[in-house]
PDB file of C-alpha atoms and ligand atoms in Angstrom:
ATOM      1  CA  VAL A 223     -29.560 -19.798   5.387  1.00 48.00           C
ATOM      2  CA  SER A 224     -26.537 -19.471   3.079  1.00 49.00           C
ATOM      3  CA  ALA A 225     -22.793 -18.668   4.099  1.00 47.00           C
ATOM      4  CA  THR A 226     -22.932 -15.564   1.714  1.00 54.00           C
ATOM      5  CA  SER A 227     -25.802 -13.960   3.476  1.00 86.00           C
ATOM      6  CA  VAL A 228     -23.581 -13.254   6.325  1.00 95.00           C
ATOM      7  CA  ARG A 229     -22.302  -9.843   6.506  1.00 97.00           C
ATOM      8  CA  ILE A 230     -19.576  -8.288   8.765  1.00 98.00           C
ATOM      9  CA  ALA A 231     -20.184  -4.831  10.252  1.00 98.00           C
ATOM     10  CA  PRO A 232     -19.509  -2.671  13.060  1.00 97.00           C
ATOM     11  CA  LEU A 233     -21.819  -3.082  16.042  1.00 98.00           C
ATOM     12  CA  GLU A 234     -23.622  -0.241  18.104  1.00 97.00           C
ATOM     13  CA  ALA A 235     -24.938   0.516  21.363  1.00 96.00           C
ATOM     14  CA  ARG A 236     -28.357  -0.456  20.334  1.00 97.00           C
ATOM     15  CA  HIS A 237     -27.275  -3.799  19.905  1.00 98.00           C
ATOM     16  CA  ARG A 238     -27.032  -4.623  23.369  1.00 97.00           C
ATOM     17  CA  PRO A 239     -30.184  -6.560  23.696  1.00 98.00           C
ATOM     18  CA  HIS A 240     -29.046  -8.728  20.644  1.00 98.00           C
ATOM     19  CA  ILE A 241     -25.705  -9.367  22.423  1.00 98.00           C
ATOM     20  CA  GLU A 242     -27.564 -10.654  25.204  1.00 98.00           C
ATOM     21  CA  THR A 243     -29.796 -12.868  23.302  1.00 98.00           C
ATOM     22  CA  ILE A 244     -26.982 -14.372  21.344  1.00 98.00           C
ATOM     23  CA  VAL A 245     -25.055 -14.951  24.493  1.00 98.00           C
ATOM     24  CA  ARG A 246     -27.723 -16.859  26.174  1.00 98.00           C
ATOM     25  CA  ALA A 247     -29.087 -19.005  23.389  1.00 98.00           C
ATOM     26  CA  THR A 248     -25.848 -20.523  23.061  1.00 97.00           C
ATOM     27  CA  GLY A 249     -26.508 -22.493  26.066  1.00 95.00           C
ATOM     28  CA  VAL A 250     -22.877 -22.573  27.133  1.00 94.00           C
ATOM     29  CA  PHE A 251     -22.215 -19.667  29.255  1.00 95.00           C
ATOM     30  CA  ASN A 252     -23.570 -19.346  32.595  1.00 95.00           C
ATOM     31  CA  GLU A 253     -25.065 -16.236  34.347  1.00 96.00           C
ATOM     32  CA  ASP A 254     -21.790 -14.893  35.635  1.00 96.00           C
ATOM     33  CA  GLU A 255     -20.378 -15.444  31.985  1.00 96.00           C
ATOM     34  CA  VAL A 256     -23.773 -13.508  30.580  1.00 98.00           C
ATOM     35  CA  GLY A 257     -22.942 -10.577  32.930  1.00 98.00           C
ATOM     36  CA  VAL A 258     -19.106 -10.125  31.891  1.00 97.00           C
ATOM     37  CA  ALA A 259     -20.026 -10.427  28.232  1.00 98.00           C
ATOM     38  CA  LEU A 260     -22.363  -7.502  28.846  1.00 97.00           C
ATOM     39  CA  GLU A 261     -19.891  -5.781  30.668  1.00 96.00           C
ATOM     40  CA  LEU A 262     -17.525  -6.023  27.975  1.00 96.00           C
ATOM     41  CA  PHE A 263     -20.122  -4.543  25.805  1.00 97.00           C
ATOM     42  CA  ASP A 264     -20.735  -1.599  28.048  1.00 96.00           C
ATOM     43  CA  ALA A 265     -16.889  -0.787  28.546  1.00 94.00           C
ATOM     44  CA  ALA A 266     -17.049  -0.632  24.835  1.00 95.00           C
ATOM     45  CA  PHE A 267     -19.832   1.194  24.172  1.00 94.00           C
ATOM     46  CA  GLY A 268     -21.333   2.735  27.337  1.00 87.00           C
ATOM     47  CA  PRO A 269     -20.564   6.131  27.980  1.00 82.00           C
ATOM     48  CA  ARG A 270     -17.039   6.913  28.447  1.00 71.00           C
ATOM     49  CA  LEU A 271     -16.387   7.549  32.268  1.00 63.00           C
ATOM     50  CA  SER A 272     -13.056   9.143  32.048  1.00 61.00           C
ATOM     51  CA  ALA A 273     -11.311  11.146  29.523  1.00 58.00           C
ATOM     52  CA  LEU A 274      -8.350   8.883  30.162  1.00 58.00           C
ATOM     53  CA  VAL A 275      -9.819   6.378  27.985  1.00 60.00           C
ATOM     54  CA  ASP A 276      -7.987   6.228  24.937  1.00 64.00           C
ATOM     55  CA  ALA A 277     -10.605   6.077  21.852  1.00 64.00           C
ATOM     56  CA  ASP A 278      -7.647   5.181  19.528  1.00 66.00           C
ATOM     57  CA  SER A 279      -6.663   1.756  21.515  1.00 70.00           C
ATOM     58  CA  PRO A 280      -9.590   0.676  23.172  1.00 80.00           C
ATOM     59  CA  ASP A 281      -9.308  -2.274  25.430  1.00 90.00           C
ATOM     60  CA  TYR A 282     -12.244  -4.085  23.830  1.00 95.00           C
ATOM     61  CA  GLU A 283     -12.907  -4.264  20.189  1.00 97.00           C
ATOM     62  CA  PHE A 284     -16.280  -5.665  18.592  1.00 98.00           C
ATOM     63  CA  VAL A 285     -17.199  -7.017  15.333  1.00 98.00           C
ATOM     64  CA  GLY A 286     -20.786  -8.264  14.435  1.00 98.00           C
ATOM     65  CA  ALA A 287     -21.931 -10.752  11.940  1.00 98.00           C
ATOM     66  CA  PHE A 288     -25.226  -9.851  10.742  1.00 98.00           C
ATOM     67  CA  GLN A 289     -27.974 -11.491   8.878  1.00 96.00           C
ATOM     68  CA  ASP A 290     -30.356  -8.985   7.272  1.00 92.00           C
ATOM     69  CA  GLU A 291     -30.222  -5.895   9.532  1.00 92.00           C
ATOM     70  CA  SER A 292     -29.602  -8.117  12.914  1.00 96.00           C
ATOM     71  CA  PRO A 293     -26.354  -9.149  14.674  1.00 98.00           C
ATOM     72  CA  VAL A 294     -26.434 -12.978  14.685  1.00 98.00           C
ATOM     73  CA  GLY A 295     -23.004 -13.211  15.930  1.00 98.00           C
ATOM     74  CA  TYR A 296     -20.127 -11.387  17.366  1.00 98.00           C
ATOM     75  CA  ALA A 297     -16.389 -11.297  18.442  1.00 98.00           C
ATOM     76  CA  CYS A 298     -14.682  -9.405  21.105  1.00 98.00           C
ATOM     77  CA  PHE A 299     -10.855  -8.771  21.059  1.00 98.00           C
ATOM     78  CA  GLY A 300      -8.371  -6.654  22.608  1.00 97.00           C
ATOM     79  CA  GLN A 301      -4.529  -6.234  23.107  1.00 97.00           C
ATOM     80  CA  THR A 302      -3.268  -7.969  25.891  1.00 96.00           C
ATOM     81  CA  PRO A 303      -1.730  -5.481  28.322  1.00 95.00           C
ATOM     82  CA  SER A 304       1.953  -5.326  29.199  1.00 95.00           C
ATOM     83  CA  THR A 305       2.690  -7.814  26.061  1.00 96.00           C
ATOM     84  CA  ASP A 306       4.095  -7.067  22.573  1.00 96.00           C
ATOM     85  CA  ARG A 307       1.547  -7.331  20.335  1.00 96.00           C
ATOM     86  CA  THR A 308      -0.156 -10.303  21.848  1.00 97.00           C
ATOM     87  CA  TYR A 309      -4.165 -10.314  21.727  1.00 98.00           C
ATOM     88  CA  ASP A 310      -6.773 -12.051  23.436  1.00 98.00           C
ATOM     89  CA  LEU A 311     -10.322 -13.247  21.495  1.00 98.00           C
ATOM     90  CA  TYR A 312     -12.293 -12.392  24.952  1.00 98.00           C
ATOM     91  CA  TRP A 313     -15.655 -13.532  23.284  1.00 98.00           C
ATOM     92  CA  ILE A 314     -17.103 -14.997  20.055  1.00 98.00           C
ATOM     93  CA  ALA A 315     -20.865 -16.527  20.031  1.00 98.00           C
ATOM     94  CA  VAL A 316     -23.228 -17.224  17.008  1.00 98.00           C
ATOM     95  CA  HIS A 317     -26.848 -17.575  17.756  1.00 98.00           C
ATOM     96  CA  PRO A 318     -27.472 -21.289  17.566  1.00 98.00           C
ATOM     97  CA  ASP A 319     -30.025 -20.729  14.419  1.00 97.00           C
ATOM     98  CA  ALA A 320     -27.380 -19.102  12.718  1.00 97.00           C
ATOM     99  CA  GLN A 321     -24.510 -21.260  13.348  1.00 97.00           C
ATOM    100  CA  ARG A 322     -22.735 -23.688  10.743  1.00 96.00           C
ATOM    101  CA  THR A 323     -23.468 -21.027   8.309  1.00 96.00           C
ATOM    102  CA  GLY A 324     -19.879 -19.587   8.060  1.00 97.00           C
ATOM    103  CA  ALA A 325     -20.664 -16.651  10.419  1.00 98.00           C
ATOM    104  CA  GLY A 326     -17.679 -17.420  13.043  1.00 98.00           C
ATOM    105  CA  ARG A 327     -15.416 -18.176  10.244  1.00 97.00           C
ATOM    106  CA  ALA A 328     -16.204 -14.664   8.902  1.00 98.00           C
ATOM    107  CA  LEU A 329     -15.645 -13.254  12.049  1.00 98.00           C
ATOM    108  CA  MET A 330     -12.513 -14.942  12.642  1.00 98.00           C
ATOM    109  CA  ASP A 331     -11.392 -13.777   9.200  1.00 98.00           C
ATOM    110  CA  GLU A 332     -11.949 -10.212  10.236  1.00 98.00           C
ATOM    111  CA  VAL A 333     -10.423 -10.467  13.800  1.00 98.00           C
ATOM    112  CA  GLU A 334      -7.705 -12.241  12.139  1.00 98.00           C
ATOM    113  CA  GLY A 335      -7.489  -9.776   9.360  1.00 97.00           C
ATOM    114  CA  ARG A 336      -7.373  -6.634  11.614  1.00 97.00           C
ATOM    115  CA  LEU A 337      -4.873  -8.305  13.703  1.00 97.00           C
ATOM    116  CA  THR A 338      -2.276  -9.049  10.864  1.00 96.00           C
ATOM    117  CA  ALA A 339      -2.749  -5.400   9.333  1.00 96.00           C
ATOM    118  CA  ARG A 340      -1.292  -4.394  12.841  1.00 95.00           C
ATOM    119  CA  GLN A 341       1.457  -6.884  12.700  1.00 96.00           C
ATOM    120  CA  ALA A 342      -0.007  -8.540  15.950  1.00 97.00           C
ATOM    121  CA  ARG A 343       2.188 -11.617  16.877  1.00 97.00           C
ATOM    122  CA  LEU A 344       0.005 -14.149  18.829  1.00 97.00           C
ATOM    123  CA  LEU A 345      -3.666 -14.493  19.236  1.00 98.00           C
ATOM    124  CA  VAL A 346      -4.744 -16.288  22.612  1.00 98.00           C
ATOM    125  CA  ILE A 347      -8.170 -17.685  23.374  1.00 98.00           C
ATOM    126  CA  GLU A 348      -9.219 -19.480  26.410  1.00 98.00           C
ATOM    127  CA  THR A 349     -11.729 -21.951  26.548  1.00 97.00           C
ATOM    128  CA  SER A 350     -13.136 -24.888  28.528  1.00 97.00           C
ATOM    129  CA  SER A 351     -12.483 -28.876  28.312  1.00 97.00           C
ATOM    130  CA  ARG A 352     -16.004 -29.494  28.912  1.00 96.00           C
ATOM    131  CA  ASP A 353     -17.932 -31.527  26.538  1.00 96.00           C
ATOM    132  CA  ASP A 354     -20.511 -29.164  25.520  1.00 94.00           C
ATOM    133  CA  TYR A 355     -17.451 -27.098  24.007  1.00 95.00           C
ATOM    134  CA  VAL A 356     -16.115 -29.903  21.540  1.00 95.00           C
ATOM    135  CA  PRO A 357     -17.768 -28.176  18.858  1.00 95.00           C
ATOM    136  CA  THR A 358     -16.070 -24.796  19.945  1.00 96.00           C
ATOM    137  CA  ARG A 359     -12.554 -26.293  20.358  1.00 96.00           C
ATOM    138  CA  ARG A 360     -13.261 -28.278  16.708  1.00 97.00           C
ATOM    139  CA  PHE A 361     -13.868 -24.800  15.239  1.00 97.00           C
ATOM    140  CA  TYR A 362     -10.585 -23.187  16.592  1.00 98.00           C
ATOM    141  CA  GLY A 363      -8.702 -26.236  15.804  1.00 97.00           C
ATOM    142  CA  ARG A 364     -10.134 -26.238  12.117  1.00 96.00           C
ATOM    143  CA  ARG A 365      -8.363 -22.554  12.158  1.00 96.00           C
ATOM    144  CA  GLY A 366      -4.922 -23.413  13.276  1.00 96.00           C
ATOM    145  CA  TYR A 367      -5.263 -22.759  16.697  1.00 98.00           C
ATOM    146  CA  SER A 368      -3.649 -25.196  19.171  1.00 97.00           C
ATOM    147  CA  GLU A 369      -3.162 -26.021  22.801  1.00 98.00           C
ATOM    148  CA  ALA A 370      -0.519 -23.873  24.392  1.00 98.00           C
ATOM    149  CA  ALA A 371      -1.184 -24.726  27.861  1.00 98.00           C
ATOM    150  CA  ARG A 372      -3.951 -26.386  30.179  1.00 98.00           C
ATOM    151  CA  VAL A 373      -4.787 -25.785  33.842  1.00 98.00           C
ATOM    152  CA  ARG A 374      -6.499 -28.488  35.045  1.00 98.00           C
ATOM    153  CA  ASP A 375      -9.638 -28.243  37.299  1.00 98.00           C
ATOM    154  CA  PHE A 376      -9.619 -24.408  36.875  1.00 98.00           C
ATOM    155  CA  TYR A 377     -13.089 -23.428  36.029  1.00 95.00           C
ATOM    156  CA  ASP A 378     -14.593 -26.451  38.446  1.00 96.00           C
ATOM    157  CA  LEU A 379     -13.498 -30.051  39.234  1.00 98.00           C
ATOM    158  CA  GLY A 380     -12.992 -31.572  35.780  1.00 97.00           C
ATOM    159  CA  ASP A 381     -13.203 -28.567  33.902  1.00 97.00           C
ATOM    160  CA  ASP A 382      -9.861 -27.232  32.746  1.00 98.00           C
ATOM    161  CA  ARG A 383      -8.740 -23.947  31.433  1.00 98.00           C
ATOM    162  CA  VAL A 384      -7.544 -24.571  27.874  1.00 98.00           C
ATOM    163  CA  ILE A 385      -5.042 -22.186  26.378  1.00 98.00           C
ATOM    164  CA  LEU A 386      -5.237 -22.175  22.741  1.00 98.00           C
ATOM    165  CA  THR A 387      -2.778 -19.860  20.456  1.00 98.00           C
ATOM    166  CA  ARG A 388      -2.172 -19.083  17.020  1.00 98.00           C
ATOM    167  CA  ARG A 389       0.906 -17.145  15.572  1.00 97.00           C
ATOM    168  CA  LEU A 390      -0.475 -14.166  13.233  1.00 95.00           C
ATOM    169  CA  SER A 391       2.725 -13.205  11.595  1.00 83.00           C
ATOM    170  CA  ALA A 392       5.675 -15.584  11.921  1.00 64.00           C
ATOM    171  CA  SER A 393       8.060 -12.886  10.697  1.00 57.00           C
ATOM    172  CA  ALA A 394       6.689  -9.673  12.641  1.00 54.00           C
ATOM    173  CA  PRO A 395       9.673  -7.933  13.986  1.00 58.00           C
ATOM    174  CA  ALA A 396      10.842  -8.027  17.342  1.00 56.00           C
ATOM    175  CA  ARG A 397       9.868  -5.394  20.196  1.00 59.00           C
ATOM    176  CA  PRO A 398       9.593  -1.846  18.803  1.00 56.00           C
ATOM    177  CA  GLU A 399      12.314  -0.420  21.132  1.00 56.00           C
ATOM    178  CA  ALA A 400      14.658  -3.273  19.468  1.00 51.00           C
ATOM    179  CA  VAL A 401      14.167  -2.742  15.867  1.00 53.00           C
ATOM    180  CA  PRO A 402      13.440   0.363  13.954  1.00 54.00           C
ATOM    181  CA  GLN A 403       9.698   0.885  12.917  1.00 56.00           C
ATOM    182  CA  PRO A 404       8.360   2.724   9.961  1.00 58.00           C
ATOM    183  CA  SER A 405       6.923   5.882  10.789  1.00 60.00           C
ATOM    184  CA  SER A 406       3.597   4.820   9.368  1.00 59.00           C
ATOM    185  CA  ARG A 407       3.151   1.944  11.582  1.00 53.00           C
ATOM    186  CA  ILE A 408      -0.603   1.293  12.425  1.00 54.00           C
TER     187      ILE A 408
HETATM  188  C1  LIG B 275     -17.824 -21.459  18.167  1.00 74.07           C
HETATM  189  C2  LIG B 275     -18.922 -20.714  17.155  1.00 74.07           C
HETATM  190  C3  LIG B 275     -18.749 -19.528  17.328  1.00 74.07           C
HETATM  191  C4  LIG B 275     -18.790 -21.299  15.816  1.00 74.07           C
HETATM  192  O1  LIG B 275     -19.760 -20.512  15.174  1.00 74.07           O
HETATM  193  P1  LIG B 275     -20.097 -20.986  13.592  1.00 74.07           P
HETATM  194  O2  LIG B 275     -20.939 -19.524  13.095  1.00 74.07           O
HETATM  195  O3  LIG B 275     -21.264 -22.127  13.811  1.00 74.07           O
HETATM  196  O4  LIG B 275     -19.151 -21.494  12.627  1.00 74.07           O
HETATM  197  P2  LIG B 275     -18.851 -21.759  11.281  1.00 74.07           P
HETATM  198  O5  LIG B 275     -20.184 -21.996  10.625  1.00 74.07           O
HETATM  199  O6  LIG B 275     -18.097 -20.609  10.487  1.00 74.07           O
HETATM  200  O7  LIG B 275     -17.952 -22.977  11.352  1.00 74.07           O
HETATM  201  C5  LIG B 275     -16.701 -23.170  10.598  1.00 74.07           C
HETATM  202  C6  LIG B 275     -16.061 -24.363  10.986  1.00 74.07           C
HETATM  203  O8  LIG B 275     -15.796 -24.659  12.193  1.00 74.07           O
HETATM  204  C7  LIG B 275     -15.835 -26.216  12.339  1.00 74.07           C
HETATM  205  N1  LIG B 275     -17.397 -26.438  13.482  1.00 74.07           N
HETATM  206  C8  LIG B 275     -18.214 -25.184  13.525  1.00 74.07           C
HETATM  207  N2  LIG B 275     -19.203 -25.697  14.428  1.00 74.07           N
HETATM  208  C9  LIG B 275     -18.718 -27.056  14.542  1.00 74.07           C
HETATM  209  C10 LIG B 275     -19.549 -28.167  15.186  1.00 74.07           C
HETATM  210  N3  LIG B 275     -20.641 -27.801  15.868  1.00 74.07           N
HETATM  211  N4  LIG B 275     -19.259 -29.280  15.083  1.00 74.07           N
HETATM  212  C11 LIG B 275     -18.180 -29.695  14.319  1.00 74.07           C
HETATM  213  N5  LIG B 275     -17.572 -28.446  13.866  1.00 74.07           N
HETATM  214  C12 LIG B 275     -17.674 -27.239  14.058  1.00 74.07           C
HETATM  215  C13 LIG B 275     -16.478 -26.704  10.866  1.00 74.07           C
HETATM  216  O9  LIG B 275     -15.258 -26.901  10.405  1.00 74.07           O
HETATM  217  C14 LIG B 275     -16.766 -25.512  10.304  1.00 74.07           C
HETATM  218  O10 LIG B 275     -17.014 -25.439   9.209  1.00 74.07           O
HETATM  219  P3  LIG B 275     -18.078 -26.175   8.093  1.00 74.07           P
HETATM  220  O11 LIG B 275     -19.272 -25.859   8.613  1.00 74.07           O
HETATM  221  O12 LIG B 275     -17.684 -25.952   6.555  1.00 74.07           O
HETATM  222  O13 LIG B 275     -17.843 -27.755   8.176  1.00 74.07           O
HETATM  223  C15 LIG B 275     -20.288 -21.235  17.534  1.00 74.07           C
HETATM  224  O14 LIG B 275     -20.515 -22.417  17.431  1.00 74.07           O
HETATM  225  C16 LIG B 275     -20.842 -20.667  18.915  1.00 74.07           C
HETATM  226  O15 LIG B 275     -21.222 -19.698  19.317  1.00 74.07           O
HETATM  227  N6  LIG B 275     -20.635 -21.776  20.029  1.00 74.07           N
HETATM  228  C17 LIG B 275     -20.908 -21.441  21.365  1.00 74.07           C
HETATM  229  C18 LIG B 275     -20.043 -20.334  21.927  1.00 74.07           C
HETATM  230  C19 LIG B 275     -18.827 -20.631  22.092  1.00 74.07           C
HETATM  231  O16 LIG B 275     -18.590 -21.963  22.428  1.00 74.07           O
HETATM  232  N7  LIG B 275     -17.936 -19.664  22.334  1.00 74.07           N
HETATM  233  C20 LIG B 275     -16.566 -19.547  22.247  1.00 74.07           C
HETATM  234  C21 LIG B 275     -16.079 -19.660  23.700  1.00 74.07           C
HETATM  235  S1  LIG B 275     -14.425 -19.723  24.020  1.00 74.07           S
END
């Protein structure tokens, strides 16, 4: 499969089974984590339970990587509450059959592109120190993410939480209340 066959497009509620298949197929997520991945999907695509949910600034945003008409990978991200333009990448996964074809790169390009357009400041990623995440950490390292902190034995004995960050716009202005903002700010 060539890298050019990957297409970035929005996900829809009907893609839930694809998301479940992708997350399971990666082989790195346990049952709890598969459940969390689907909870995030349902939070974004399920019926709105409350009129208080703000459709214009959702907690979880999804982007899909498609080959032909089917999603083969996706990313989920959102603004970190109580921060000034810091975002979390909550999930990224590409089906093993489609890995190393540029889908992950295309997803990160899309996420970072959207965030840069919003003048996001920082993207934070939490990952594991386990050996089966070596390719994942290499993937992030190639994109300029570096280790900002580590919580030893967080997930399990010998399995650290590794916190990676990348600054998205070095020249982004300070907090909105400190600096006058153009009225057209997205
Ligand atoms: C991490 C992941 C999303 C990368 O997706 P991908 O589509 O395979 O990545 P790409 O093909 O766009 O790779 C981009 C670059 O990342 C690096 N990379 C990706 N996978 C790699 C691997 N297995 N080994 C070494 N480098 C790798 C390479 O530099 C690669 O460029 P190249 O293929 O030109 O050498 C995918 O491996 C995955 O789903 N992993 C399991 C789930 C996971 O760990 N998610 C993150 C949880 S924190």
